[in-house]
Short mmCIF file of C-alpha atoms and ligand atoms in Angstrom, two decimals:
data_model
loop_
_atom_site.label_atom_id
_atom_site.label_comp_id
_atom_site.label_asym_id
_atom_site.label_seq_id
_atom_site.Cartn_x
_atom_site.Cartn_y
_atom_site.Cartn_z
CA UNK A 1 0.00 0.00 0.00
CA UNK A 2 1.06 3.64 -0.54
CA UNK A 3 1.28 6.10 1.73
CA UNK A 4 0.52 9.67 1.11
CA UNK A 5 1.37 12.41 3.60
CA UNK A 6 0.64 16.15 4.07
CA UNK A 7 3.60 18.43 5.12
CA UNK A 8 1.41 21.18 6.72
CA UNK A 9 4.05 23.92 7.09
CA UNK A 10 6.70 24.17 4.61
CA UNK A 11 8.35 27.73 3.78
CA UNK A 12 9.35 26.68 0.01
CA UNK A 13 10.78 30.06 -1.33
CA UNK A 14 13.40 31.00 1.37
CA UNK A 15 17.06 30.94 0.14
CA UNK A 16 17.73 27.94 1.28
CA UNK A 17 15.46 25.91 -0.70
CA UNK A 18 14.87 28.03 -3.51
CA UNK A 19 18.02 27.26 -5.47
CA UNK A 20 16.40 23.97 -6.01
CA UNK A 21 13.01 24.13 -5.74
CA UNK A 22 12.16 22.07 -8.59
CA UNK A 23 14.36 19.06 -6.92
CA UNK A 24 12.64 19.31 -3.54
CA UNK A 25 9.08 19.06 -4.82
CA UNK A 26 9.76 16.35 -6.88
CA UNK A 27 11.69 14.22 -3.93
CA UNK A 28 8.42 15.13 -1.91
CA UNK A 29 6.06 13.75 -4.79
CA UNK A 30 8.14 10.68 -4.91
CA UNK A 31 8.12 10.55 -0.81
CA UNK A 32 4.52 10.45 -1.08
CA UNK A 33 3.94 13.88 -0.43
CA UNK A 34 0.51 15.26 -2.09
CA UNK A 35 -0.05 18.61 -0.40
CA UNK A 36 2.51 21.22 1.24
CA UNK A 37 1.37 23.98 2.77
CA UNK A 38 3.30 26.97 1.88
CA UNK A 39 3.58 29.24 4.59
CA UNK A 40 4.10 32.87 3.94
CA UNK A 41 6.23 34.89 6.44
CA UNK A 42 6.52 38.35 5.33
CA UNK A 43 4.86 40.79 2.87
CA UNK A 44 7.07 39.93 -0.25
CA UNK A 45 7.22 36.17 0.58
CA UNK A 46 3.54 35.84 1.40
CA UNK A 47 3.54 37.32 -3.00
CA UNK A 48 5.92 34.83 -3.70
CA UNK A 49 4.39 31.62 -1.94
CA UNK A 50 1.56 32.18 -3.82
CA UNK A 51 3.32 32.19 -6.91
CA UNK A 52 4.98 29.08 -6.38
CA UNK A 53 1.46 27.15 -5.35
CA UNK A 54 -0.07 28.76 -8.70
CA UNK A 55 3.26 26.70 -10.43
CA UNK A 56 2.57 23.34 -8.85
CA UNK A 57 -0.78 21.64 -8.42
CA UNK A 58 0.01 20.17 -4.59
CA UNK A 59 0.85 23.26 -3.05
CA UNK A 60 -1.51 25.83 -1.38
CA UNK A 61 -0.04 28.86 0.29
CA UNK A 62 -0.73 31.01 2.91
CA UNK A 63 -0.65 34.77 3.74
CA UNK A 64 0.64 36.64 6.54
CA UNK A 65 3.59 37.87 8.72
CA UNK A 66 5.58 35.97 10.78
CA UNK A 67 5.98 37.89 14.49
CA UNK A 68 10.05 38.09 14.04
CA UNK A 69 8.81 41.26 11.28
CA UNK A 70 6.05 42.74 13.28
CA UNK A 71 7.98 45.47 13.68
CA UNK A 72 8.29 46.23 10.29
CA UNK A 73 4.87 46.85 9.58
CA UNK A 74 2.86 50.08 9.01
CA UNK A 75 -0.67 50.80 8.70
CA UNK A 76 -1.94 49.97 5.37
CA UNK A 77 0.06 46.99 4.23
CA UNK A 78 -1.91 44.18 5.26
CA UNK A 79 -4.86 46.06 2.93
CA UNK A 80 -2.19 45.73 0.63
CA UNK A 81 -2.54 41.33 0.52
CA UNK A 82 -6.02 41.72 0.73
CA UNK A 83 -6.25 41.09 -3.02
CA UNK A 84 -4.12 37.58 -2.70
CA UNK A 85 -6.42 36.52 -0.16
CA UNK A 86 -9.23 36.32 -2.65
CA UNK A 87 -7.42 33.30 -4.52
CA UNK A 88 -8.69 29.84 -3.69
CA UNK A 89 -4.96 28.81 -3.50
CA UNK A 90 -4.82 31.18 -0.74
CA UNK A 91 -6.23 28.60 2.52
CA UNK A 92 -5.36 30.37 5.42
CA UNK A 93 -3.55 33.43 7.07
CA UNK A 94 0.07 32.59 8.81
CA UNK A 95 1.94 31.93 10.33
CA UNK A 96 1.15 34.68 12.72
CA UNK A 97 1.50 34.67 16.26
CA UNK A 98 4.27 35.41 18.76
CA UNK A 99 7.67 35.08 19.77
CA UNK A 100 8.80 36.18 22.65
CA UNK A 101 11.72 33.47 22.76
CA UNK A 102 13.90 35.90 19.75
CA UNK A 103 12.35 38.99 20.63
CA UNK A 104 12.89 40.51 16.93
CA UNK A 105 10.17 42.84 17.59
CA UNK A 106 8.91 44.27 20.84
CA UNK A 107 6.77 41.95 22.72
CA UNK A 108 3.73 44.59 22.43
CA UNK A 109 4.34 45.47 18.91
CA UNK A 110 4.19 41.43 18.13
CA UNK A 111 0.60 41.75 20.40
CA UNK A 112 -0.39 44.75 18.19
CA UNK A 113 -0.15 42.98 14.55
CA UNK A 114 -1.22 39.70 16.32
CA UNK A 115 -4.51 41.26 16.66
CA UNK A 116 -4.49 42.77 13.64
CA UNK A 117 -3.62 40.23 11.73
CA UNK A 118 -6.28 38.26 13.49
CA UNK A 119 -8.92 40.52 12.55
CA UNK A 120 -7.79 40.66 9.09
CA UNK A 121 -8.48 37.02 8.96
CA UNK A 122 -12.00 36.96 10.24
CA UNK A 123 -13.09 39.02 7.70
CA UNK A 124 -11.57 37.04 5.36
CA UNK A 125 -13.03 34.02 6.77
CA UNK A 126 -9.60 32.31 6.49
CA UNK A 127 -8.53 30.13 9.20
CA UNK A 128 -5.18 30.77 11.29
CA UNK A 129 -1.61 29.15 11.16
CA UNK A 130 -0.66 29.94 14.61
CA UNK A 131 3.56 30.80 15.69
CA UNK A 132 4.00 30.81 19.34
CA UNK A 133 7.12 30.46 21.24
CA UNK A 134 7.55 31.25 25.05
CA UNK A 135 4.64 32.95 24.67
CA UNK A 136 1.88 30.45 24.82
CA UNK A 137 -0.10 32.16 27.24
CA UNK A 138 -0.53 35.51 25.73
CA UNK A 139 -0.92 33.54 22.23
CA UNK A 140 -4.22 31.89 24.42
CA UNK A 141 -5.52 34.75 25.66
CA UNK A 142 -5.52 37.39 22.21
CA UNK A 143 -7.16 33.94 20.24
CA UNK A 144 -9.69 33.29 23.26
CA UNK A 145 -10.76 37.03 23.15
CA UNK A 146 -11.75 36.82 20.20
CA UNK A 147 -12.72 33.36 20.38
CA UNK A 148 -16.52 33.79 18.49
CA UNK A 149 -14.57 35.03 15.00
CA UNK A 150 -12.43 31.84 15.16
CA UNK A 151 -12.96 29.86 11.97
CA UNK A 152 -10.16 26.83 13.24
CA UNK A 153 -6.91 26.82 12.57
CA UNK A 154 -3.55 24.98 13.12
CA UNK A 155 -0.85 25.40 15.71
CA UNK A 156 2.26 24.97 13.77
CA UNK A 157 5.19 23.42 15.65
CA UNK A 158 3.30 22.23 18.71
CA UNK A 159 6.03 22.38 21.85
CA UNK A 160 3.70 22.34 24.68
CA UNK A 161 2.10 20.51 27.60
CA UNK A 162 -1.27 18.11 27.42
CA UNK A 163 -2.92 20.92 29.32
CA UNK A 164 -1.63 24.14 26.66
CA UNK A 165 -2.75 21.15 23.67
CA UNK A 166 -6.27 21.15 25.26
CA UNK A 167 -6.68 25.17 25.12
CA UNK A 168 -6.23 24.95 21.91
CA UNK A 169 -8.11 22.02 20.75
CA UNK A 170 -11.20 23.65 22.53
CA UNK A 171 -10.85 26.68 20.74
CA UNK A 172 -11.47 24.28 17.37
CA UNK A 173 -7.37 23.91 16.68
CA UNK A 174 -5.93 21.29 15.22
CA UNK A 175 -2.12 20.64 16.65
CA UNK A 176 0.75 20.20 13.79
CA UNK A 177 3.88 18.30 14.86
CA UNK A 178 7.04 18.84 13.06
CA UNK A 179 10.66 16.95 13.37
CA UNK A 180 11.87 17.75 17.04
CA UNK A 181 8.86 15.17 17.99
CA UNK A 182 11.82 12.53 16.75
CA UNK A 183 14.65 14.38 19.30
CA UNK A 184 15.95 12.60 22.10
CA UNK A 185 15.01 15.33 24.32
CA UNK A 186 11.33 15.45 23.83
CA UNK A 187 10.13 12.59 26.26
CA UNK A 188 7.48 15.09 26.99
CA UNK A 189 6.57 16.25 24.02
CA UNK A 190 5.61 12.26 23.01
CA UNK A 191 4.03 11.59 26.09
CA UNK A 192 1.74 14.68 25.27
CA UNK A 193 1.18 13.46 21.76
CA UNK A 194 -0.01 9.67 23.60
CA UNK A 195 -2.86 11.91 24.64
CA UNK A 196 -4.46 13.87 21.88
CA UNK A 197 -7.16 12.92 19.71
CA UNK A 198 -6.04 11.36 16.78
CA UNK A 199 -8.17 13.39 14.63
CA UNK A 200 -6.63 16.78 15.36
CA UNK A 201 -3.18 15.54 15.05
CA UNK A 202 -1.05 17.14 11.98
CA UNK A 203 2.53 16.62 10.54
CA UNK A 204 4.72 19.17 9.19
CA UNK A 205 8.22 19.72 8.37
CA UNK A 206 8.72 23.72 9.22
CA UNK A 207 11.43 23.13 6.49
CA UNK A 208 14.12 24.12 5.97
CA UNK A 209 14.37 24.55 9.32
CA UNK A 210 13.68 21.52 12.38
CA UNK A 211 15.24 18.54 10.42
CA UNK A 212 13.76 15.13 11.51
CA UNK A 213 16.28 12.72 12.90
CA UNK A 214 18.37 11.56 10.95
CA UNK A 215 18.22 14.32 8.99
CA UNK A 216 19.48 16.73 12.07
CA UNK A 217 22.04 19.11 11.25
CA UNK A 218 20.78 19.04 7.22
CA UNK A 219 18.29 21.62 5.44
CA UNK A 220 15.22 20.22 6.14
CA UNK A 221 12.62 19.59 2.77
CA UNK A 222 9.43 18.26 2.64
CA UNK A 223 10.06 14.85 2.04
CA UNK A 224 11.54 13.95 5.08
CA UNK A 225 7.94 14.52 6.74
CA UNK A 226 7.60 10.54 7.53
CA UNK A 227 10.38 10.76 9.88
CA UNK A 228 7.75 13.03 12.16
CA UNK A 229 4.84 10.48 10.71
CA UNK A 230 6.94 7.18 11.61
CA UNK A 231 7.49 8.85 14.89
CA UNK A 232 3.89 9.62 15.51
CA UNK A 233 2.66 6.10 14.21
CA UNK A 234 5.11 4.24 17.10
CA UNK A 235 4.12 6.68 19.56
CA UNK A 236 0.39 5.59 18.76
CA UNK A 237 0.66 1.83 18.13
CA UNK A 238 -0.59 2.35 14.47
CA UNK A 239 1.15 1.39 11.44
CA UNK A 240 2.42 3.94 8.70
CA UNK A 241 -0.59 3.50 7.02
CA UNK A 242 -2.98 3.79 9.59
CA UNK A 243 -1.22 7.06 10.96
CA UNK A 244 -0.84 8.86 7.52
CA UNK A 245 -4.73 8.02 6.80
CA UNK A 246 -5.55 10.00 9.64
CA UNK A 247 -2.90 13.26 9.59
CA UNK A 248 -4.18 13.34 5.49
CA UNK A 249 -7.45 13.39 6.35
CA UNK A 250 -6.81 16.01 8.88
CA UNK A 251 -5.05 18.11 6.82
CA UNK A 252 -7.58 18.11 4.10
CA UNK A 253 -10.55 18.80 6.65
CA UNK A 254 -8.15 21.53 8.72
CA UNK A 255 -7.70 23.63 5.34
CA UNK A 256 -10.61 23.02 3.32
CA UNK A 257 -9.45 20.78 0.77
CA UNK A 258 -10.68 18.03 -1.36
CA UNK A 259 -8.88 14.84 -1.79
CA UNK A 260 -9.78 14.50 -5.46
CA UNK A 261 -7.80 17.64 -5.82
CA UNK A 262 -4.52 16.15 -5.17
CA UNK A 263 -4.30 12.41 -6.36
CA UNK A 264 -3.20 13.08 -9.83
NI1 LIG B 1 7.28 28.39 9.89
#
């Protein structure tokens, strides 16, 4: 039986991978990968993720700015995207969030365009790719203020405890692991990951960063997203199979997306 697997975060047009683009994809196709989610980070990259997805019929992009260049923002420029978000391709606004681990903007800056960008995604009616790091708590609170708006979305990279996992599945979330679930260090991370309803569990690769073991100290690309699924699948007694039934069919029901779309 073939497997196919979603690799639900994927930044495909930074420098590292763009030199050979082409290459990756078509190591992820043969990997069984039928959908990356490309995941826009700034206001020129969120243009260019969009291009690429319009290039290759697996990949759907999404719009936003990543905390690390709140501060870079002014008033006007998320108007500015509007028009992208009006492309099907387009399937959510992200990653967006905060980070108060780098501090590359000012903690209240990154709270300012948080909410912003939040808002600018409700009246899109996109969902959310959510970036939080040391800063889980104020990432709860902004989403659960505004909690009625909240169409779903996906916390990218989860890192967090069984308790923090729960906050966000009851705010409609789905939780997206990526490769440090396969680390040596993360005994808590898979006990967490034990817990969690199958059905709201995602894979990712955050590539290129977060390489999978035994991929560590490598760029990371999209086909190395079964390392994270192999982990998952021991972690759950399920085989491959089983596992990357259930994180496809997540992914297509966490981003709106129909599996006829992506089987040729
Ligand atoms: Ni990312």
């Amino acid at each position: 039986m073939t497997i196919r697997l979603a690799d639900t975060h994927a930044h495909l047009d930074l420098p590292e991978i763009l030199p050979d683009q082409e290459e990756v994809l078509a190591r992820a196709r043969e990997a069984g990968v039928a959908l990356i989610i490309n995941v826009g980070i700034g206001l020129e990259n969120s243009r260019q993720v969009l291009a690429t997805a319009r290039k290759h019929p697996h990949v759907r992009a999404t719009i936003g700015i990543h905390p690390h260049a709140a501060a870079s923002l002014k008033d006007g420029d998320l108007q500015a995207l509007t028009p992208l978000a009006g492309d099907p391709l387009v399937v959510a606004v992200g990653e967006i969030g905060l980070d108060f681990y780098r501090r590359r903007s000012p903690e209240e800056t990154q709270k300012h365009w948080f909410r912003q960008q939040l808002e600018w995604a409700y009246g899109l009616k996109k969902i959310v790719v959510i970036h939080t790091r040391e800063a889980t708590a104020a990432t709860l609170k902004i989403l659960q203020e505004t909690r009625s708006q909240l169409r779903g979305g996906v916390m990218h990279c989860f890192g967090g405890s069984l308790e923090e996992a729960h906050s966000f599945l009851d705010l409609g979330f789905y939780l997206s692991f990526a490769g440090p679930l396969t680390y040596p260090q993360a005994k808590g991370l898979r006990e967490v990951v034990k817990e969690l309803p199958l059905d709201r569990i995602l894979v990712e690769t955050d590539c290129p960063y977060l390489p999978p073991q035994p991929w560590r100290g490598k760029r990371n690309e999209p086909a190395y997203v079964v390392a994270t699924a192999r982990q998952l699948a021991e972690l759950r007694g399920l085989s491959l199979e089983e596992t990357t039934r259930a994180t496809w069919e997540n992914s297509l029901r966490a981003f709106g997306l129909e599996e006829k779309d992506f089987l040729g």
